[in-house]
mmCIF file of C-alpha atoms in Angstrom:
data_model
loop_
_atom_site.group_PDB
_atom_site.id
_atom_site.type_symbol
_atom_site.label_atom_id
_atom_site.label_comp_id
_atom_site.label_asym_id
_atom_site.label_seq_id
_atom_site.Cartn_x
_atom_site.Cartn_y
_atom_site.Cartn_z
ATOM 1 C CA MET E 9 -127.463 -15.172 -31.545
ATOM 2 C CA PRO E 10 -126.029 -13.739 -34.791
ATOM 3 C CA GLU E 11 -125.167 -16.139 -37.601
ATOM 4 C CA GLY E 12 -121.539 -17.094 -37.937
ATOM 5 C CA THR E 13 -120.725 -16.982 -34.222
ATOM 6 C CA SER E 14 -119.529 -20.143 -32.545
ATOM 7 C CA ARG E 15 -119.683 -18.888 -28.977
ATOM 8 C CA LYS E 16 -121.435 -21.323 -26.713
ATOM 9 C CA VAL E 17 -124.829 -20.101 -25.515
ATOM 10 C CA THR E 18 -124.869 -19.570 -21.730
ATOM 11 C CA ILE E 19 -127.586 -19.450 -19.135
ATOM 12 C CA GLN E 20 -126.957 -15.674 -18.987
ATOM 13 C CA ASP E 21 -127.819 -15.405 -22.695
ATOM 14 C CA ILE E 22 -131.140 -17.156 -22.032
ATOM 15 C CA ALA E 23 -131.829 -14.891 -19.050
ATOM 16 C CA ASN E 24 -131.065 -11.782 -21.120
ATOM 17 C CA ALA E 25 -133.326 -12.917 -23.963
ATOM 18 C CA ALA E 26 -136.138 -13.725 -21.539
ATOM 19 C CA GLN E 27 -135.489 -10.589 -19.445
ATOM 20 C CA VAL E 28 -135.367 -12.587 -16.222
ATOM 21 C CA ALA E 29 -132.716 -13.454 -13.627
ATOM 22 C CA LYS E 30 -130.346 -16.367 -14.239
ATOM 23 C CA SER E 31 -131.786 -18.045 -11.156
ATOM 24 C CA THR E 32 -135.241 -18.003 -12.808
ATOM 25 C CA VAL E 33 -133.869 -19.814 -15.863
ATOM 26 C CA SER E 34 -132.230 -22.351 -13.546
ATOM 27 C CA LYS E 35 -135.556 -22.898 -11.776
ATOM 28 C CA VAL E 36 -137.305 -23.452 -15.107
ATOM 29 C CA ILE E 37 -134.671 -25.999 -16.170
ATOM 30 C CA ASN E 38 -135.247 -27.838 -12.906
ATOM 31 C CA ASP E 39 -139.048 -27.553 -13.102
ATOM 32 C CA SER E 40 -139.395 -25.507 -9.941
ATOM 33 C CA PRO E 41 -142.995 -24.989 -8.768
ATOM 34 C CA LYS E 42 -142.082 -21.381 -7.910
ATOM 35 C CA VAL E 43 -142.214 -20.386 -11.605
ATOM 36 C CA SER E 44 -145.545 -20.069 -13.425
ATOM 37 C CA ASP E 45 -146.397 -22.404 -16.318
ATOM 38 C CA GLN E 46 -146.649 -19.418 -18.658
ATOM 39 C CA THR E 47 -143.105 -18.275 -17.793
ATOM 40 C CA LYS E 48 -141.798 -21.836 -18.093
ATOM 41 C CA SER E 49 -143.312 -22.193 -21.542
ATOM 42 C CA ARG E 50 -141.836 -18.882 -22.722
ATOM 43 C CA ILE E 51 -138.341 -19.653 -21.397
ATOM 44 C CA TRP E 52 -138.336 -23.205 -22.817
ATOM 45 C CA GLY E 53 -139.231 -21.705 -26.184
ATOM 46 C CA ILE E 54 -136.197 -19.411 -25.976
ATOM 47 C CA ILE E 55 -133.998 -22.331 -24.868
ATOM 48 C CA ARG E 56 -135.026 -24.356 -27.944
ATOM 49 C CA GLU E 57 -134.712 -21.353 -30.251
ATOM 50 C CA MET E 58 -131.168 -20.607 -29.054
ATOM 51 C CA ASN E 59 -130.217 -24.313 -29.030
ATOM 52 C CA TYR E 60 -129.078 -24.123 -25.408
ATOM 53 C CA THR E 61 -128.068 -27.295 -23.580
ATOM 54 C CA PRO E 62 -128.390 -26.848 -19.802
ATOM 55 C CA SER E 63 -125.085 -27.479 -17.990
ATOM 56 C CA SER E 64 -124.820 -30.032 -15.260
ATOM 57 C CA LEU E 65 -123.859 -27.246 -12.874
ATOM 58 C CA ALA E 66 -127.107 -25.343 -13.443
ATOM 59 C CA THR E 67 -129.065 -28.497 -12.732
ATOM 60 C CA GLN E 68 -127.027 -29.338 -9.640
ATOM 61 C CA LEU E 69 -127.384 -25.848 -8.201
ATOM 62 C CA ALA E 70 -131.129 -26.303 -7.801
ATOM 63 C CA LYS E 71 -131.164 -29.961 -6.778
ATOM 64 C CA GLN E 72 -128.175 -30.517 -4.503
ATOM 65 C CA THR E 73 -127.082 -29.131 -1.187
ATOM 66 C CA SER E 74 -123.868 -29.866 0.637
ATOM 67 C CA ARG E 75 -124.869 -27.995 3.823
ATOM 68 C CA ASN E 76 -121.416 -26.411 3.607
ATOM 69 C CA ILE E 77 -120.413 -22.792 3.149
ATOM 70 C CA GLY E 78 -116.928 -21.948 1.854
ATOM 71 C CA LEU E 79 -114.772 -19.179 3.303
ATOM 72 C CA LEU E 80 -112.116 -18.246 0.753
ATOM 73 C CA ILE E 81 -108.712 -17.097 2.006
ATOM 74 C CA ASP E 82 -105.460 -16.280 0.279
ATOM 75 C CA LEU E 83 -102.566 -17.787 2.238
ATOM 76 C CA SER E 84 -100.117 -15.600 0.320
ATOM 77 C CA ARG E 85 -101.541 -12.707 2.399
ATOM 78 C CA GLU E 86 -100.211 -14.104 5.668
ATOM 79 C CA HIS E 87 -100.741 -10.858 7.598
ATOM 80 C CA GLU E 88 -104.488 -11.042 6.901
ATOM 81 C CA PHE E 89 -104.793 -14.716 7.787
ATOM 82 C CA LEU E 90 -102.998 -14.234 11.125
ATOM 83 C CA ASP E 91 -104.935 -11.088 12.046
ATOM 84 C CA HIS E 92 -107.085 -11.288 15.183
ATOM 85 C CA PHE E 93 -109.978 -9.754 13.261
ATOM 86 C CA PHE E 94 -109.956 -12.692 10.843
ATOM 87 C CA PHE E 95 -110.725 -15.134 13.658
ATOM 88 C CA ASN E 96 -113.484 -12.888 14.974
ATOM 89 C CA ILE E 97 -115.060 -12.931 11.520
ATOM 90 C CA ILE E 98 -114.832 -16.736 11.363
ATOM 91 C CA GLY E 99 -116.570 -16.977 14.735
ATOM 92 C CA GLY E 100 -119.338 -14.661 13.564
ATOM 93 C CA ILE E 101 -119.920 -16.593 10.341
ATOM 94 C CA GLU E 102 -119.960 -19.907 12.232
ATOM 95 C CA SER E 103 -122.513 -18.609 14.746
ATOM 96 C CA ALA E 104 -124.844 -17.599 11.889
ATOM 97 C CA LEU E 105 -124.485 -20.944 10.097
ATOM 98 C CA VAL E 106 -124.824 -23.352 13.015
ATOM 99 C CA GLU E 107 -128.470 -22.460 13.671
ATOM 100 C CA ARG E 108 -129.306 -23.500 10.102
ATOM 101 C CA LYS E 109 -127.218 -26.691 10.359
ATOM 102 C CA TYR E 110 -124.578 -25.519 7.891
ATOM 103 C CA GLU E 111 -120.859 -26.122 8.349
ATOM 104 C CA LEU E 112 -118.010 -23.793 7.421
ATOM 105 C CA THR E 113 -115.189 -24.918 5.132
ATOM 106 C CA ILE E 114 -112.081 -22.710 4.988
ATOM 107 C CA SER E 115 -110.227 -23.010 1.699
ATOM 108 C CA ASN E 116 -107.145 -21.405 0.180
ATOM 109 C CA ILE E 117 -108.093 -19.707 -3.077
ATOM 110 C CA GLN E 118 -105.445 -21.661 -4.957
ATOM 111 C CA GLN E 119 -102.763 -24.284 -4.506
ATOM 112 C CA PRO E 120 -99.671 -23.186 -6.461
ATOM 113 C CA ASP E 121 -98.191 -26.707 -6.495
ATOM 114 C CA ARG E 122 -101.480 -28.153 -7.793
ATOM 115 C CA PRO E 123 -103.009 -25.613 -10.211
ATOM 116 C CA GLU E 124 -105.580 -28.166 -11.348
ATOM 117 C CA GLN E 125 -107.051 -27.917 -7.836
ATOM 118 C CA HIS E 126 -108.135 -24.290 -8.252
ATOM 119 C CA PHE E 127 -111.009 -23.535 -5.881
ATOM 120 C CA MET E 128 -113.510 -23.127 -8.754
ATOM 121 C CA LYS E 129 -113.097 -26.807 -9.523
ATOM 122 C CA ARG E 130 -112.661 -27.979 -5.926
ATOM 123 C CA LEU E 131 -115.576 -26.116 -4.419
ATOM 124 C CA VAL E 132 -117.909 -24.703 -7.067
ATOM 125 C CA LEU E 133 -117.930 -27.126 -9.988
ATOM 126 C CA ASN E 134 -117.719 -30.175 -7.732
ATOM 127 C CA ARG E 135 -120.479 -28.792 -5.465
ATOM 128 C CA ARG E 136 -118.439 -29.071 -2.288
ATOM 129 C CA VAL E 137 -120.140 -25.928 -0.931
ATOM 130 C CA ASP E 138 -123.513 -24.233 -1.459
ATOM 131 C CA GLY E 139 -122.132 -20.700 -1.344
ATOM 132 C CA LEU E 140 -118.986 -18.654 -0.703
ATOM 133 C CA ILE E 141 -117.894 -15.812 1.572
ATOM 134 C CA ALA E 142 -114.640 -13.933 0.952
ATOM 135 C CA ASN E 143 -112.901 -10.696 1.822
ATOM 136 C CA ASN E 144 -112.944 -8.048 -0.900
ATOM 137 C CA SER E 145 -109.149 -8.349 -1.186
ATOM 138 C CA VAL E 146 -109.704 -11.920 -2.434
ATOM 139 C CA LEU E 147 -112.733 -11.212 -4.626
ATOM 140 C CA THR E 148 -111.095 -9.583 -7.633
ATOM 141 C CA GLU E 149 -113.306 -8.271 -10.421
ATOM 142 C CA PRO E 150 -112.501 -11.215 -12.777
ATOM 143 C CA LEU E 151 -113.269 -13.681 -9.985
ATOM 144 C CA CYS E 152 -116.604 -11.973 -9.263
ATOM 145 C CA GLU E 153 -117.468 -12.146 -12.965
ATOM 146 C CA GLU E 154 -116.634 -15.863 -13.076
ATOM 147 C CA LEU E 155 -118.801 -16.659 -10.062
ATOM 148 C CA LEU E 156 -121.633 -14.527 -11.438
ATOM 149 C CA ALA E 157 -121.406 -16.326 -14.774
ATOM 150 C CA HIS E 158 -121.943 -19.615 -12.955
ATOM 151 C CA GLY E 159 -124.857 -18.166 -11.009
ATOM 152 C CA PHE E 160 -123.087 -19.250 -7.817
ATOM 153 C CA PRO E 161 -124.108 -17.555 -4.535
ATOM 154 C CA PHE E 162 -121.396 -15.542 -2.775
ATOM 155 C CA ILE E 163 -120.997 -12.596 -0.413
ATOM 156 C CA SER E 164 -118.150 -10.113 -0.073
ATOM 157 C CA ILE E 165 -116.907 -8.932 3.298
ATOM 158 C CA GLY E 166 -116.046 -5.383 2.361
ATOM 159 C CA GLU E 167 -117.363 -3.110 -0.361
ATOM 160 C CA VAL E 168 -116.827 -4.133 -4.001
ATOM 161 C CA GLN E 169 -117.686 -2.378 -7.262
ATOM 162 C CA SER E 170 -119.046 -5.467 -9.035
ATOM 163 C CA PRO E 171 -122.813 -6.152 -8.871
ATOM 164 C CA VAL E 172 -122.366 -8.303 -5.768
ATOM 165 C CA SER E 173 -123.982 -8.320 -2.318
ATOM 166 C CA TRP E 174 -121.615 -7.230 0.444
ATOM 167 C CA VAL E 175 -121.415 -6.275 4.108
ATOM 168 C CA ASP E 176 -119.020 -3.737 5.588
ATOM 169 C CA PHE E 177 -118.628 -1.170 8.305
ATOM 170 C CA ASP E 178 -119.431 2.408 7.434
ATOM 171 C CA ASN E 179 -115.844 3.642 7.448
ATOM 172 C CA GLU E 180 -116.801 7.069 6.148
ATOM 173 C CA ALA E 181 -119.192 7.508 9.064
ATOM 174 C CA GLY E 182 -116.376 6.369 11.352
ATOM 175 C CA GLY E 183 -113.963 9.005 10.103
ATOM 176 C CA HIS E 184 -116.674 11.624 10.517
ATOM 177 C CA MET E 185 -117.476 10.391 14.028
ATOM 178 C CA LEU E 186 -113.873 10.650 15.276
ATOM 179 C CA ALA E 187 -113.277 14.088 13.740
ATOM 180 C CA ALA E 188 -116.589 15.424 15.059
ATOM 181 C CA HIS E 189 -115.711 14.152 18.535
ATOM 182 C CA LEU E 190 -112.357 15.988 18.509
ATOM 183 C CA LEU E 191 -114.012 19.180 17.288
ATOM 184 C CA GLU E 192 -116.616 18.902 20.037
ATOM 185 C CA ARG E 193 -113.801 18.633 22.591
ATOM 186 C CA GLY E 194 -112.357 21.934 21.409
ATOM 187 C CA TYR E 195 -109.552 20.838 19.095
ATOM 188 C CA ARG E 196 -109.291 22.798 15.849
ATOM 189 C CA ARG E 197 -106.113 21.875 13.914
ATOM 190 C CA LEU E 198 -106.792 18.257 13.036
ATOM 191 C CA ALA E 199 -104.586 15.854 11.072
ATOM 192 C CA PHE E 200 -105.253 12.388 9.691
ATOM 193 C CA PHE E 201 -102.447 10.016 10.507
ATOM 194 C CA ALA E 202 -101.192 7.045 8.427
ATOM 195 C CA GLY E 203 -102.919 5.037 5.706
ATOM 196 C CA GLU E 204 -102.065 4.819 2.019
ATOM 197 C CA ARG E 205 -103.723 7.055 -0.532
ATOM 198 C CA ASP E 206 -104.735 4.289 -2.960
ATOM 199 C CA GLU E 207 -106.211 2.159 -0.171
ATOM 200 C CA LYS E 208 -110.023 2.080 -0.295
ATOM 201 C CA LEU E 209 -110.236 1.966 3.511
ATOM 202 C CA PHE E 210 -108.170 5.146 3.760
ATOM 203 C CA VAL E 211 -110.268 6.892 1.107
ATOM 204 C CA ARG E 212 -113.487 6.183 3.030
ATOM 205 C CA ARG E 213 -112.114 7.097 6.457
ATOM 206 C CA PHE E 214 -110.367 10.260 5.308
ATOM 207 C CA GLY E 215 -113.484 11.252 3.359
ATOM 208 C CA GLY E 216 -115.638 11.180 6.501
ATOM 209 C CA PHE E 217 -112.921 13.004 8.460
ATOM 210 C CA ALA E 218 -112.737 15.779 5.836
ATOM 211 C CA ARG E 219 -116.533 16.088 5.718
ATOM 212 C CA ALA E 220 -116.704 16.744 9.472
ATOM 213 C CA LEU E 221 -114.142 19.538 9.130
ATOM 214 C CA ALA E 222 -116.028 21.069 6.212
ATOM 215 C CA GLU E 223 -119.269 21.038 8.226
ATOM 216 C CA ALA E 224 -117.424 22.943 10.980
ATOM 217 C CA GLY E 225 -116.172 25.518 8.463
ATOM 218 C CA LEU E 226 -112.577 24.280 8.723
ATOM 219 C CA PRO E 227 -110.284 23.344 5.816
ATOM 220 C CA ALA E 228 -109.274 19.706 5.477
ATOM 221 C CA PRO E 229 -105.543 19.055 5.832
ATOM 222 C CA ASP E 230 -103.487 17.741 2.953
ATOM 223 C CA GLU E 231 -104.376 14.058 2.738
ATOM 224 C CA GLY E 232 -100.796 13.279 1.762
ATOM 225 C CA ALA E 233 -99.158 15.053 4.713
ATOM 226 C CA PHE E 234 -98.774 12.023 6.979
ATOM 227 C CA ARG E 235 -99.100 8.978 4.735
ATOM 228 C CA GLY E 236 -97.649 5.542 5.327
ATOM 229 C CA LEU E 237 -98.372 2.079 6.645
ATOM 230 C CA ALA E 238 -100.707 2.114 9.630
ATOM 231 C CA ASP E 239 -98.206 0.330 11.883
ATOM 232 C CA THR E 240 -96.269 1.211 15.036
ATOM 233 C CA ASP E 241 -92.943 2.048 13.372
ATOM 234 C CA THR E 242 -94.563 4.335 10.815
ATOM 235 C CA GLY E 243 -96.666 5.977 13.514
ATOM 236 C CA TYR E 244 -93.517 6.712 15.498
ATOM 237 C CA ALA E 245 -91.608 8.101 12.500
ATOM 238 C CA LEU E 246 -94.524 10.257 11.338
ATOM 239 C CA GLY E 247 -95.046 11.411 14.915
ATOM 240 C CA LEU E 248 -91.480 12.679 15.264
ATOM 241 C CA ARG E 249 -91.797 14.497 11.936
ATOM 242 C CA MET E 250 -95.080 16.115 12.977
ATOM 243 C CA LEU E 251 -93.893 17.116 16.456
ATOM 244 C CA ASP E 252 -90.772 18.754 15.035
ATOM 245 C CA LEU E 253 -92.924 21.214 13.079
ATOM 246 C CA PRO E 254 -93.088 24.807 14.365
ATOM 247 C CA GLU E 255 -95.750 25.024 17.074
ATOM 248 C CA GLU E 256 -98.003 27.272 14.973
ATOM 249 C CA ASP E 257 -98.029 24.660 12.185
ATOM 250 C CA ARG E 258 -98.428 21.624 14.397
ATOM 251 C CA PRO E 259 -101.823 19.854 14.633
ATOM 252 C CA ASP E 260 -103.487 19.933 18.040
ATOM 253 C CA ALA E 261 -105.336 16.641 17.441
ATOM 254 C CA VAL E 262 -104.889 13.565 15.287
ATOM 255 C CA VAL E 263 -107.157 10.816 13.957
ATOM 256 C CA CYS E 264 -105.055 7.678 13.495
ATOM 257 C CA MET E 265 -105.790 5.048 10.864
ATOM 258 C CA SER E 266 -105.171 2.299 13.456
ATOM 259 C CA ASN E 267 -104.362 1.941 17.134
ATOM 260 C CA TYR E 268 -100.946 0.593 16.095
ATOM 261 C CA ALA E 269 -100.131 3.913 14.419
ATOM 262 C CA ALA E 270 -101.473 5.709 17.508
ATOM 263 C CA PHE E 271 -99.198 3.630 19.753
ATOM 264 C CA GLY E 272 -96.183 4.738 17.698
ATOM 265 C CA LEU E 273 -97.358 8.353 17.872
ATOM 266 C CA LEU E 274 -97.663 8.124 21.671
ATOM 267 C CA LYS E 275 -94.051 6.940 21.864
ATOM 268 C CA ALA E 276 -93.005 10.005 19.868
ATOM 269 C CA THR E 277 -94.978 12.352 22.168
ATOM 270 C CA ARG E 278 -93.184 10.969 25.234
ATOM 271 C CA GLU E 279 -89.771 11.525 23.631
ATOM 272 C CA ARG E 280 -90.676 15.094 22.697
ATOM 273 C CA GLY E 281 -92.308 15.929 26.041
ATOM 274 C CA ILE E 282 -95.743 16.512 24.501
ATOM 275 C CA ASN E 283 -98.707 16.111 26.856
ATOM 276 C CA VAL E 284 -101.634 13.986 25.662
ATOM 277 C CA PRO E 285 -104.376 15.205 25.662
ATOM 278 C CA GLY E 286 -103.388 18.714 26.827
ATOM 279 C CA ASP E 287 -101.034 19.489 23.936
ATOM 280 C CA LEU E 288 -102.294 16.881 21.511
ATOM 281 C CA GLY E 289 -105.556 14.912 21.330
ATOM 282 C CA ILE E 290 -105.359 11.444 19.800
ATOM 283 C CA ALA E 291 -108.216 9.237 18.561
ATOM 284 C CA ALA E 292 -107.874 6.030 16.573
ATOM 285 C CA PHE E 293 -109.709 3.367 14.669
ATOM 286 C CA ASP E 294 -109.968 -0.069 16.357
ATOM 287 C CA ASP E 295 -110.224 -0.914 20.026
ATOM 288 C CA TYR E 296 -108.177 -4.112 19.796
ATOM 289 C CA PRO E 297 -105.491 -4.754 20.867
ATOM 290 C CA MET E 298 -103.921 -1.613 22.346
ATOM 291 C CA SER E 299 -106.451 1.156 22.804
ATOM 292 C CA PRO E 300 -107.554 0.344 26.391
ATOM 293 C CA TYR E 301 -103.980 -0.207 27.608
ATOM 294 C CA THR E 302 -101.924 2.693 26.259
ATOM 295 C CA THR E 303 -100.880 5.666 28.405
ATOM 296 C CA PRO E 304 -103.208 7.467 28.284
ATOM 297 C CA PRO E 305 -105.916 5.024 27.115
ATOM 298 C CA LEU E 306 -107.050 5.851 23.579
ATOM 299 C CA THR E 307 -110.394 7.171 22.458
ATOM 300 C CA CYS E 308 -111.241 4.849 19.610
ATOM 301 C CA LEU E 309 -113.807 3.557 17.185
ATOM 302 C CA LYS E 310 -114.729 -0.041 17.939
ATOM 303 C CA ILE E 311 -115.418 -2.153 14.858
ATOM 304 C CA ASP E 312 -117.185 -5.375 15.840
ATOM 305 C CA THR E 313 -115.740 -7.867 13.373
ATOM 306 C CA PHE E 314 -117.625 -10.751 14.999
ATOM 307 C CA GLN E 315 -120.887 -9.026 14.038
ATOM 308 C CA LEU E 316 -119.459 -8.447 10.564
ATOM 309 C CA GLY E 317 -119.077 -12.224 10.224
ATOM 310 C CA VAL E 318 -122.601 -12.801 11.543
ATOM 311 C CA SER E 319 -124.015 -10.373 8.972
ATOM 312 C CA ALA E 320 -122.094 -12.013 6.110
ATOM 313 C CA GLY E 321 -123.310 -15.475 7.115
ATOM 314 C CA GLU E 322 -126.918 -14.351 7.499
ATOM 315 C CA LEU E 323 -126.890 -12.537 4.163
ATOM 316 C CA LEU E 324 -125.572 -15.594 2.306
ATOM 317 C CA LEU E 325 -128.218 -17.821 3.916
ATOM 318 C CA GLU E 326 -130.893 -15.345 2.810
ATOM 319 C CA GLN E 327 -129.490 -15.480 -0.717
ATOM 320 C CA LEU E 328 -129.573 -19.287 -0.716
ATOM 321 C CA GLN E 329 -133.181 -19.227 0.431
ATOM 322 C CA ASP E 330 -134.214 -16.638 -2.177
ATOM 323 C CA PRO E 331 -131.907 -16.596 -5.241
ATOM 324 C CA ASP E 332 -133.982 -13.781 -6.772
ATOM 325 C CA MET E 333 -133.456 -11.363 -3.890
ATOM 326 C CA PRO E 334 -132.065 -7.981 -4.994
ATOM 327 C CA LEU E 335 -128.457 -7.061 -4.314
ATOM 328 C CA GLN E 336 -127.790 -6.108 -0.710
ATOM 329 C CA LYS E 337 -125.275 -3.532 0.526
ATOM 330 C CA ARG E 338 -125.310 -3.636 4.309
ATOM 331 C CA MET E 339 -123.403 -1.055 6.324
ATOM 332 C CA LEU E 340 -122.769 -1.669 10.033
ATOM 333 C CA GLU E 341 -122.284 1.256 12.394
ATOM 334 C CA PRO E 342 -119.034 1.528 14.413
ATOM 335 C CA GLN E 343 -119.118 2.465 18.112
ATOM 336 C CA LEU E 344 -117.268 5.446 19.613
ATOM 337 C CA ILE E 345 -115.468 4.698 22.897
ATOM 338 C CA VAL E 346 -114.279 7.864 24.653
ATOM 339 C CA ARG E 347 -111.183 7.639 26.850
ATOM 340 C CA GLU E 348 -108.532 9.949 28.319
ATOM 341 C CA SER E 349 -106.612 10.698 25.112
ATOM 342 C CA THR E 350 -109.238 13.243 23.997
ATOM 343 C CA ARG E 351 -110.107 15.188 27.114
ATOM 344 C CA SER E 352 -111.244 18.695 26.291
ATOM 345 C CA ALA E 353 -108.550 20.863 24.740
ATOM 346 C CA ALA E 354 -110.305 23.906 26.197
ATOM 347 C CA SER E 355 -109.757 22.567 29.741
ATOM 348 C CA GLY E 356 -106.047 21.950 29.173
ATOM 349 C CA GLY E 357 -106.489 18.221 29.202
ATOM 350 C CA GLN E 358 -108.559 18.086 32.400
ATOM 351 C CA ALA E 359 -111.512 15.680 32.594
ATOM 352 C CA VAL E 360 -114.846 17.210 31.624
#
């Protein structure tokens, strides 16, 4: 470290100087048999040279286990906490942990009335859990950097840009799958319905949708044409606006960002006397809760959030077992469920 600096030397500084992972330095500090004597000697030399004092956390990480995994939530995002998918994910994580005799602890990321009880102190520094799982909406970049600086194991549910292991569904493949299905059924003027332009989920899904059109030699529609929240009211309002277009400008099929938006669109088609699927094919993301029960039932992309939780739990357990494992980016494949809302356009909406 350059002369004149007072910055405290960290375990990351030692790892950088030794050109090894932080977990390797931690193992050396705790005299792990998994590290060779030669490597131990070299790293201890660097530790003495840089005048590094190992933190109690680094020592605890290798020696203690709570047999608990933390699931971070943000109670200020009530709509996420109350979502059915959230409970499916919890069930999936729990099923992965129980076989290894771990328990799941659900914790709010912060307690506004007790700021001193921030989760970093409650869970990480006090060793209440051995690792963390959180949605990518919770794992901000500064939070990822803080956890990485502590060398603390964690997994993101959903893609993140930080050098972090994560699991997610392949939303781009999903958008491609739905658009390709509509094209196969004979529809040609496709629109993408609902979603917000700065939303990562929309970017991925619309990207796959546009790629399928390009592969078929068709231009992608304006991604801003039918933007908005992917809920029932927005789906209804956007549907009325779309169906009031001149017939030559009106899409003959739509991929909806959610089955809620599709439900609103179906309400608009009934008011305007539009036949689905004869006049308009509709396909949507998500099977739950409406897709099987609408009139007509919706072709959809099923995203198994229980399996998403299983994958997150399994990946964190693998990381705990092998701290030196390389970063993992695991994409799960969605499942296409074909129903009446996308019968062949060429057959006038008749079953094929």
